[in-house]
Amino acid sequence: MATHHYYSFYLRRFHSLTGVIPIGAFLVEHFFTNSFAMFGPEVYNSKVAFFMGLPYILLIEISLIWLPILYHGAYGCYIVCTGQVNTFRYGYFRNWMYLMQRLTGVIAFAFIIYHVYATRISGLLTGQHASFESVGRSLDNPLILAFYVLGILSSSYHLGNGLFGFLITWGIAIGDKAQRGVSILCVLVSAGMAAFGLAALSYFV
Amino acid sequence: MSDKPIRLKIKRQNTPDSSPYWEEFSVPYTPGHNVISVLMEIQKNPVNSRGEKTSPVVWECNCLEEVCGACTMLINGGVRQACSALIDKIGRELTLEPITKFPVVRDLHVDRGKMFEALKKVGAWIPIDGTYDMGEGPRMAPKDQEEGYRLAKCMTCGCCMEACPQYNSRSSFIGPAPTVQVRLFNLHPTGAMNRSERLETLMEKGGIAECGNAQNCVRVCPKEVPLTKTLAELNKDVDLYAIFGMLKK
């Protein structure tokens, strides 16, 4: 009798789960918190100070943000490697979405690594924490600004379309009608998140 | 137009290990041809379009009415059955290639054995053999019969496997066709007695978790098997089993 291993199933399901909770939830919170920038530098910097002053902040960040993103991103890269793109032969809508999901995932992961380093880890190393001014200064560089726009668009698409995958992976949207419905809903989530993120970004520029 | 010949460009391969090559053929047009009958014309007179005598093109077919699944090939780049590919509908310029996800035996003939191995792996049958007559099985609700019938139409032709981006040499995914058959046999009241074993196979490496939701399978399926709906349904079954069933152990 062969031994049966189920770890790849649980790893894959954990990948799906982490994409929504906590990463998806955090992205919404992140765009929301950064929207405080619309009230100007003082309000924004006071919010940063509030978060920095939370008890166990580093533990919270590591367990609920960094590790889940690292896991989701690394496992996602593995998933990308197991696929074989055939969008040009079979140019169906969902097949394009499949390709885009992988593409935006890789872009978003690269952006997040840069973003976390630039706004958080470098702060931990130098003691100079990110502020309204430091973010604004780095966005003066058009290349960095473009990378932020790309990162926000990729993350937003990846979350919206990832939600579609999530609803199927967890057997919530089953029938054709239900899948069509949530497919439209998820496009709206992507668009809404993109607008939300870009608006937050605009207050720094 | 009416006497314009049917021109074929066929990707050929002499042995499972040799390199493929292209050969072109021209077959006089007569109304009502399908891809199989055109290949039969080549078989009758195996001469390529340069007038050279060649070996007849090898392919596989049985039923000629799109129920057996044997004649799956890439026709003008898309996967489908050769028997139902009517020349009067698809035109007289044809490119034929063997499907790419299975090993080529010769020319357009591939070995789809991997798919049957996968069906064995997931337990796609109902064990009713015993040393004594076990009598009639439980009754099946008409609603389940209907759902089961749609899944039973699967002819393991391999179209969904060919179009699935997650079914390839770099992945261990067993593919959409064998996966959804689990639903058919779990739906059956006698088959349901082995439900948990089938769900456990889908939790192994290569199981349902490797579906990537590209949903090409349902688009290319010639039998309109509700693949994506069934995969989602099975996701629910497997997830619930993975959480609550495994906690019983």
Coordinates of N, CA and C in Angstrom, one line a residue, chain A residues 2-13 75 78-99 101-102 161-162 164-177 179, chain B residues 74 77-79 97 100-101 150 159 162-172 200-206 208-216 219-220 226 228-233 235-236 238-239 241-243 246 249:
Chain A
A2 N 0.7 2.0 -1.0 CA 1.5 3.3 -1.1 C 1.1 4.2 0.0
T3 N 2.1 5.0 0.5 CA 1.7 6.1 1.5 C 1.1 7.2 0.8
H4 N 0.1 7.8 1.4 CA -0.6 8.9 0.8 C -0.2 10.2 1.5
H5 N 0.2 11.2 0.6 CA 0.6 12.5 1.2 C -0.5 13.5 0.7
Y6 N -0.9 14.3 1.7 CA -1.9 15.3 1.4 C -1.3 16.7 1.5
Y7 N 0.0 16.8 1.8 CA 0.6 18.1 2.2 C 0.4 19.1 1.0
S8 N 0.6 18.7 -0.2 CA 0.5 19.6 -1.4 C -0.9 20.2 -1.5
F9 N -1.9 19.4 -1.1 CA -3.3 19.9 -1.1 C -3.4 21.0 0.0
Y10 N -2.9 20.7 1.2 CA -3.1 21.7 2.2 C -2.3 23.0 2.0
L11 N -1.1 22.8 1.4 CA -0.2 24.0 1.0 C -0.9 24.8 0.0
R12 N -1.6 24.2 -1.0 CA -2.3 24.9 -2.0 C -3.5 25.7 -1.5
R13 N -4.2 25.0 -0.6 CA -5.4 25.6 0.0 C -5.0 26.8 0.9
Y75 N 5.0 30.5 -2.9 CA 4.2 29.4 -3.4 C 3.6 29.7 -4.8
Y78 N 6.0 29.2 -7.5 CA 6.0 27.7 -7.8 C 4.8 27.3 -8.7
I79 N 3.6 27.9 -8.4 CA 2.4 27.6 -9.2 C 2.6 28.1 -10.6
V80 N 3.2 29.3 -10.7 CA 3.5 29.8 -12.1 C 4.3 28.8 -12.9
C81 N 5.3 28.2 -12.2 CA 6.2 27.3 -12.9 C 5.6 26.0 -13.3
T82 N 4.4 25.6 -12.7 CA 3.8 24.4 -13.0 C 2.8 24.6 -14.2
G83 N 2.6 25.8 -14.6 CA 1.6 26.1 -15.7 C 2.3 26.2 -17.0
Q84 N 1.5 26.0 -18.1 CA 2.0 26.1 -19.4 C 1.0 27.0 -20.2
V85 N 1.5 28.2 -20.4 CA 0.6 29.2 -21.0 C 0.2 28.8 -22.5
N86 N -1.1 28.8 -22.7 CA -1.6 28.5 -24.1 C -2.6 29.5 -24.5
T87 N -2.5 30.7 -24.1 CA -3.5 31.7 -24.3 C -3.7 32.1 -25.8
F88 N -2.6 31.9 -26.6 CA -2.7 32.3 -28.0 C -3.4 31.2 -28.8
R89 N -3.3 30.0 -28.3 CA -4.1 28.9 -29.0 C -5.5 28.9 -28.5
Y90 N -5.7 29.1 -27.2 CA -7.1 29.1 -26.7 C -7.3 30.4 -26.0
G91 N -7.7 31.4 -26.8 CA -7.8 32.8 -26.3 C -9.1 33.1 -25.7
Y92 N -9.6 32.2 -24.8 CA -10.8 32.5 -24.1 C -10.6 33.5 -22.9
F93 N -11.7 34.2 -22.6 CA -11.6 35.2 -21.5 C -10.9 34.7 -20.3
R94 N -11.4 33.6 -19.8 CA -10.9 33.1 -18.5 C -9.4 32.6 -18.6
N95 N -9.1 32.2 -19.8 CA -7.7 31.8 -20.0 C -6.8 33.0 -19.9
W96 N -7.3 34.1 -20.5 CA -6.5 35.4 -20.3 C -6.4 35.8 -18.9
M97 N -7.5 35.7 -18.2 CA -7.5 36.0 -16.7 C -6.5 35.1 -16.0
Y98 N -6.4 33.9 -16.4 CA -5.5 32.9 -15.8 C -4.0 33.4 -16.0
L99 N -3.7 33.8 -17.2 CA -2.4 34.3 -17.5 C -2.1 35.6 -16.7
Q101 N -3.4 36.6 -14.0 CA -3.3 36.3 -12.6 C -1.9 36.0 -12.2
R102 N -1.2 35.2 -13.0 CA 0.1 34.8 -12.8 C 1.1 36.0 -13.0
N161 N -9.4 39.2 -9.2 CA -9.5 37.9 -9.9 C -9.1 36.7 -9.0
G162 N -8.3 37.0 -8.0 CA -8.0 35.9 -7.0 C -9.2 35.6 -6.2
F164 N -12.2 35.5 -7.3 CA -12.9 34.6 -8.2 C -12.4 33.2 -8.0
G165 N -11.1 33.0 -8.1 CA -10.5 31.7 -7.8 C -10.8 31.2 -6.5
F166 N -10.8 32.1 -5.5 CA -11.0 31.7 -4.1 C -12.5 31.1 -4.0
L167 N -13.4 31.8 -4.6 CA -14.8 31.4 -4.5 C -15.1 30.1 -5.1
I168 N -14.3 29.7 -6.1 CA -14.4 28.4 -6.7 C -13.6 27.4 -6.0
T169 N -12.4 27.7 -5.6 CA -11.5 26.8 -4.8 C -12.2 26.3 -3.5
W170 N -13.0 27.2 -2.9 CA -13.6 26.8 -1.7 C -15.1 26.4 -1.9
G171 N -15.4 26.1 -3.2 CA -16.7 25.6 -3.5 C -17.9 26.5 -3.1
I172 N -17.7 27.8 -3.2 CA -18.8 28.7 -2.8 C -19.6 29.1 -4.1
A173 N -18.9 29.5 -5.2 CA -19.6 29.8 -6.4 C -19.4 28.5 -7.3
I174 N -20.5 27.8 -7.5 CA -20.5 26.5 -8.1 C -21.1 26.5 -9.5
G175 N -22.4 26.9 -9.6 CA -23.1 26.8 -10.9 C -22.5 27.8 -11.9
D176 N -22.9 27.6 -13.2 CA -22.4 28.5 -14.2 C -22.9 29.9 -14.0
K177 N -24.2 30.0 -13.6 CA -24.8 31.3 -13.4 C -24.1 32.0 -12.2
Q179 N -21.1 31.5 -11.2 CA -19.7 31.8 -11.6 C -19.7 33.0 -12.4
Chain B
L74 N -5.1 18.0 -33.2 CA -5.2 19.5 -33.4 C -5.5 19.8 -34.8
G77 N -4.9 24.1 -35.4 CA -4.4 24.7 -34.1 C -5.3 24.4 -32.9
G78 N -6.5 24.0 -33.1 CA -7.4 23.8 -32.0 C -7.7 22.3 -31.8
V79 N -8.0 21.9 -30.6 CA -8.2 20.5 -30.3 C -9.6 20.1 -30.6
E97 N -2.2 18.2 -36.5 CA -1.1 17.8 -35.6 C -1.6 16.8 -34.6
T100 N -0.7 17.4 -28.0 CA 0.7 17.5 -27.5 C 0.9 17.0 -26.1
K101 N -0.2 16.7 -25.4 CA 0.0 16.3 -24.0 C 0.1 14.8 -23.7
R150 N -24.8 13.6 -17.6 CA -24.0 14.7 -18.2 C -22.5 14.4 -18.0
C159 N -9.5 16.2 -25.0 CA -9.6 17.6 -25.4 C -9.3 18.6 -24.2
E162 N -5.7 18.5 -23.2 CA -4.9 19.3 -24.2 C -5.0 20.8 -23.9
A163 N -6.2 21.3 -23.6 CA -6.3 22.7 -23.5 C -6.0 23.2 -22.1
C164 N -5.9 22.3 -21.1 CA -5.6 22.7 -19.7 C -4.2 23.2 -19.6
P165 N -4.0 24.5 -19.1 CA -2.6 24.9 -19.0 C -1.9 24.3 -17.8
Q166 N -2.7 23.7 -16.9 CA -2.1 23.1 -15.7 C -1.8 21.6 -15.9
Y167 N -2.2 21.0 -17.0 CA -1.9 19.6 -17.3 C -0.7 19.6 -18.3
N168 N 0.5 19.3 -17.8 CA 1.7 19.4 -18.7 C 2.8 18.6 -18.0
S169 N 3.9 18.5 -18.7 CA 5.0 17.7 -18.1 C 5.6 18.3 -16.9
R170 N 5.4 19.6 -16.6 CA 6.0 20.2 -15.4 C 5.1 20.1 -14.2
S171 N 3.9 19.6 -14.4 CA 2.9 19.5 -13.3 C 2.5 18.1 -13.1
S172 N 2.1 17.8 -11.9 CA 1.6 16.4 -11.6 C 0.1 16.3 -11.7
E200 N -10.0 11.4 -1.1 CA -8.6 11.4 -0.6 C -7.7 11.3 -1.8
T201 N -8.0 10.6 -2.8 CA -7.1 10.6 -4.0 C -7.0 12.0 -4.6
L202 N -8.1 12.7 -4.6 CA -8.1 14.1 -5.1 C -7.3 15.0 -4.2
M203 N -7.0 14.6 -3.0 CA -6.2 15.5 -2.1 C -4.7 15.2 -2.3
E204 N -4.4 14.1 -3.0 CA -3.0 13.8 -3.2 C -2.4 14.7 -4.2
K205 N -1.1 14.7 -4.3 CA -0.3 15.5 -5.3 C -0.9 15.1 -6.6
G206 N -1.2 16.2 -7.4 CA -1.7 15.9 -8.7 C -3.3 16.0 -8.7
I208 N -7.1 17.7 -7.2 CA -7.9 18.8 -7.6 C -7.3 20.2 -7.3
A209 N -6.4 20.2 -6.3 CA -5.9 21.5 -5.9 C -5.0 22.1 -7.0
E210 N -4.6 21.3 -8.0 CA -3.7 21.8 -9.0 C -4.5 22.4 -10.2
C211 N -5.8 22.4 -10.1 CA -6.7 23.1 -11.1 C -6.3 24.6 -11.0
G212 N -6.1 25.2 -12.1 CA -5.8 26.6 -12.1 C -6.9 27.6 -12.5
N213 N -8.1 27.0 -12.7 CA -9.2 27.9 -13.0 C -9.1 28.6 -14.4
A214 N -8.4 28.1 -15.3 CA -8.3 28.8 -16.6 C -9.6 28.5 -17.4
Q215 N -10.3 27.4 -17.0 CA -11.6 27.0 -17.6 C -11.6 26.8 -19.1
N216 N -10.4 26.5 -19.6 CA -10.4 26.1 -21.0 C -11.1 24.7 -21.2
R219 N -14.7 24.9 -22.3 CA -14.8 25.5 -23.6 C -14.5 24.5 -24.8
V220 N -13.6 23.6 -24.6 CA -13.2 22.7 -25.7 C -13.9 21.4 -25.6
P226 N -20.2 19.3 -17.9 CA -20.1 20.6 -17.1 C -18.8 20.5 -16.2
T228 N -16.3 22.7 -15.3 CA -16.0 23.8 -14.3 C -17.0 23.7 -13.1
K229 N -18.2 23.5 -13.5 CA -19.2 23.4 -12.4 C -18.9 22.2 -11.5
T230 N -18.6 21.1 -12.1 CA -18.3 19.9 -11.3 C -17.0 20.1 -10.5
L231 N -16.0 20.7 -11.1 CA -14.7 21.0 -10.4 C -15.0 21.8 -9.1
A232 N -15.9 22.8 -9.3 CA -16.2 23.7 -8.1 C -17.0 22.8 -7.1
E233 N -17.9 22.0 -7.6 CA -18.7 21.1 -6.7 C -17.7 20.2 -5.9
N235 N -14.5 20.7 -5.4 CA -13.7 21.5 -4.5 C -14.4 21.6 -3.1
K236 N -15.7 21.8 -3.2 CA -16.5 21.9 -1.9 C -16.4 20.6 -1.2
V238 N -14.2 18.1 -1.5 CA -12.9 17.8 -1.0 C -12.5 18.7 0.2
D239 N -12.8 20.0 0.1 CA -12.5 20.9 1.2 C -13.1 20.5 2.5
Y241 N -14.2 17.6 3.3 CA -13.6 16.4 3.7 C -12.3 16.6 4.3
A242 N -11.5 17.5 3.6 CA -10.1 17.8 4.1 C -10.1 18.4 5.5
I243 N -11.2 19.2 5.8 CA -11.2 19.8 7.1 C -11.8 18.8 8.1
M246 N -10.8 14.6 7.8 CA -9.5 14.3 8.3 C -9.4 14.5 9.8
K249 N -9.8 11.4 11.9 CA -8.8 10.4 11.9 C -7.9 10.5 13.2

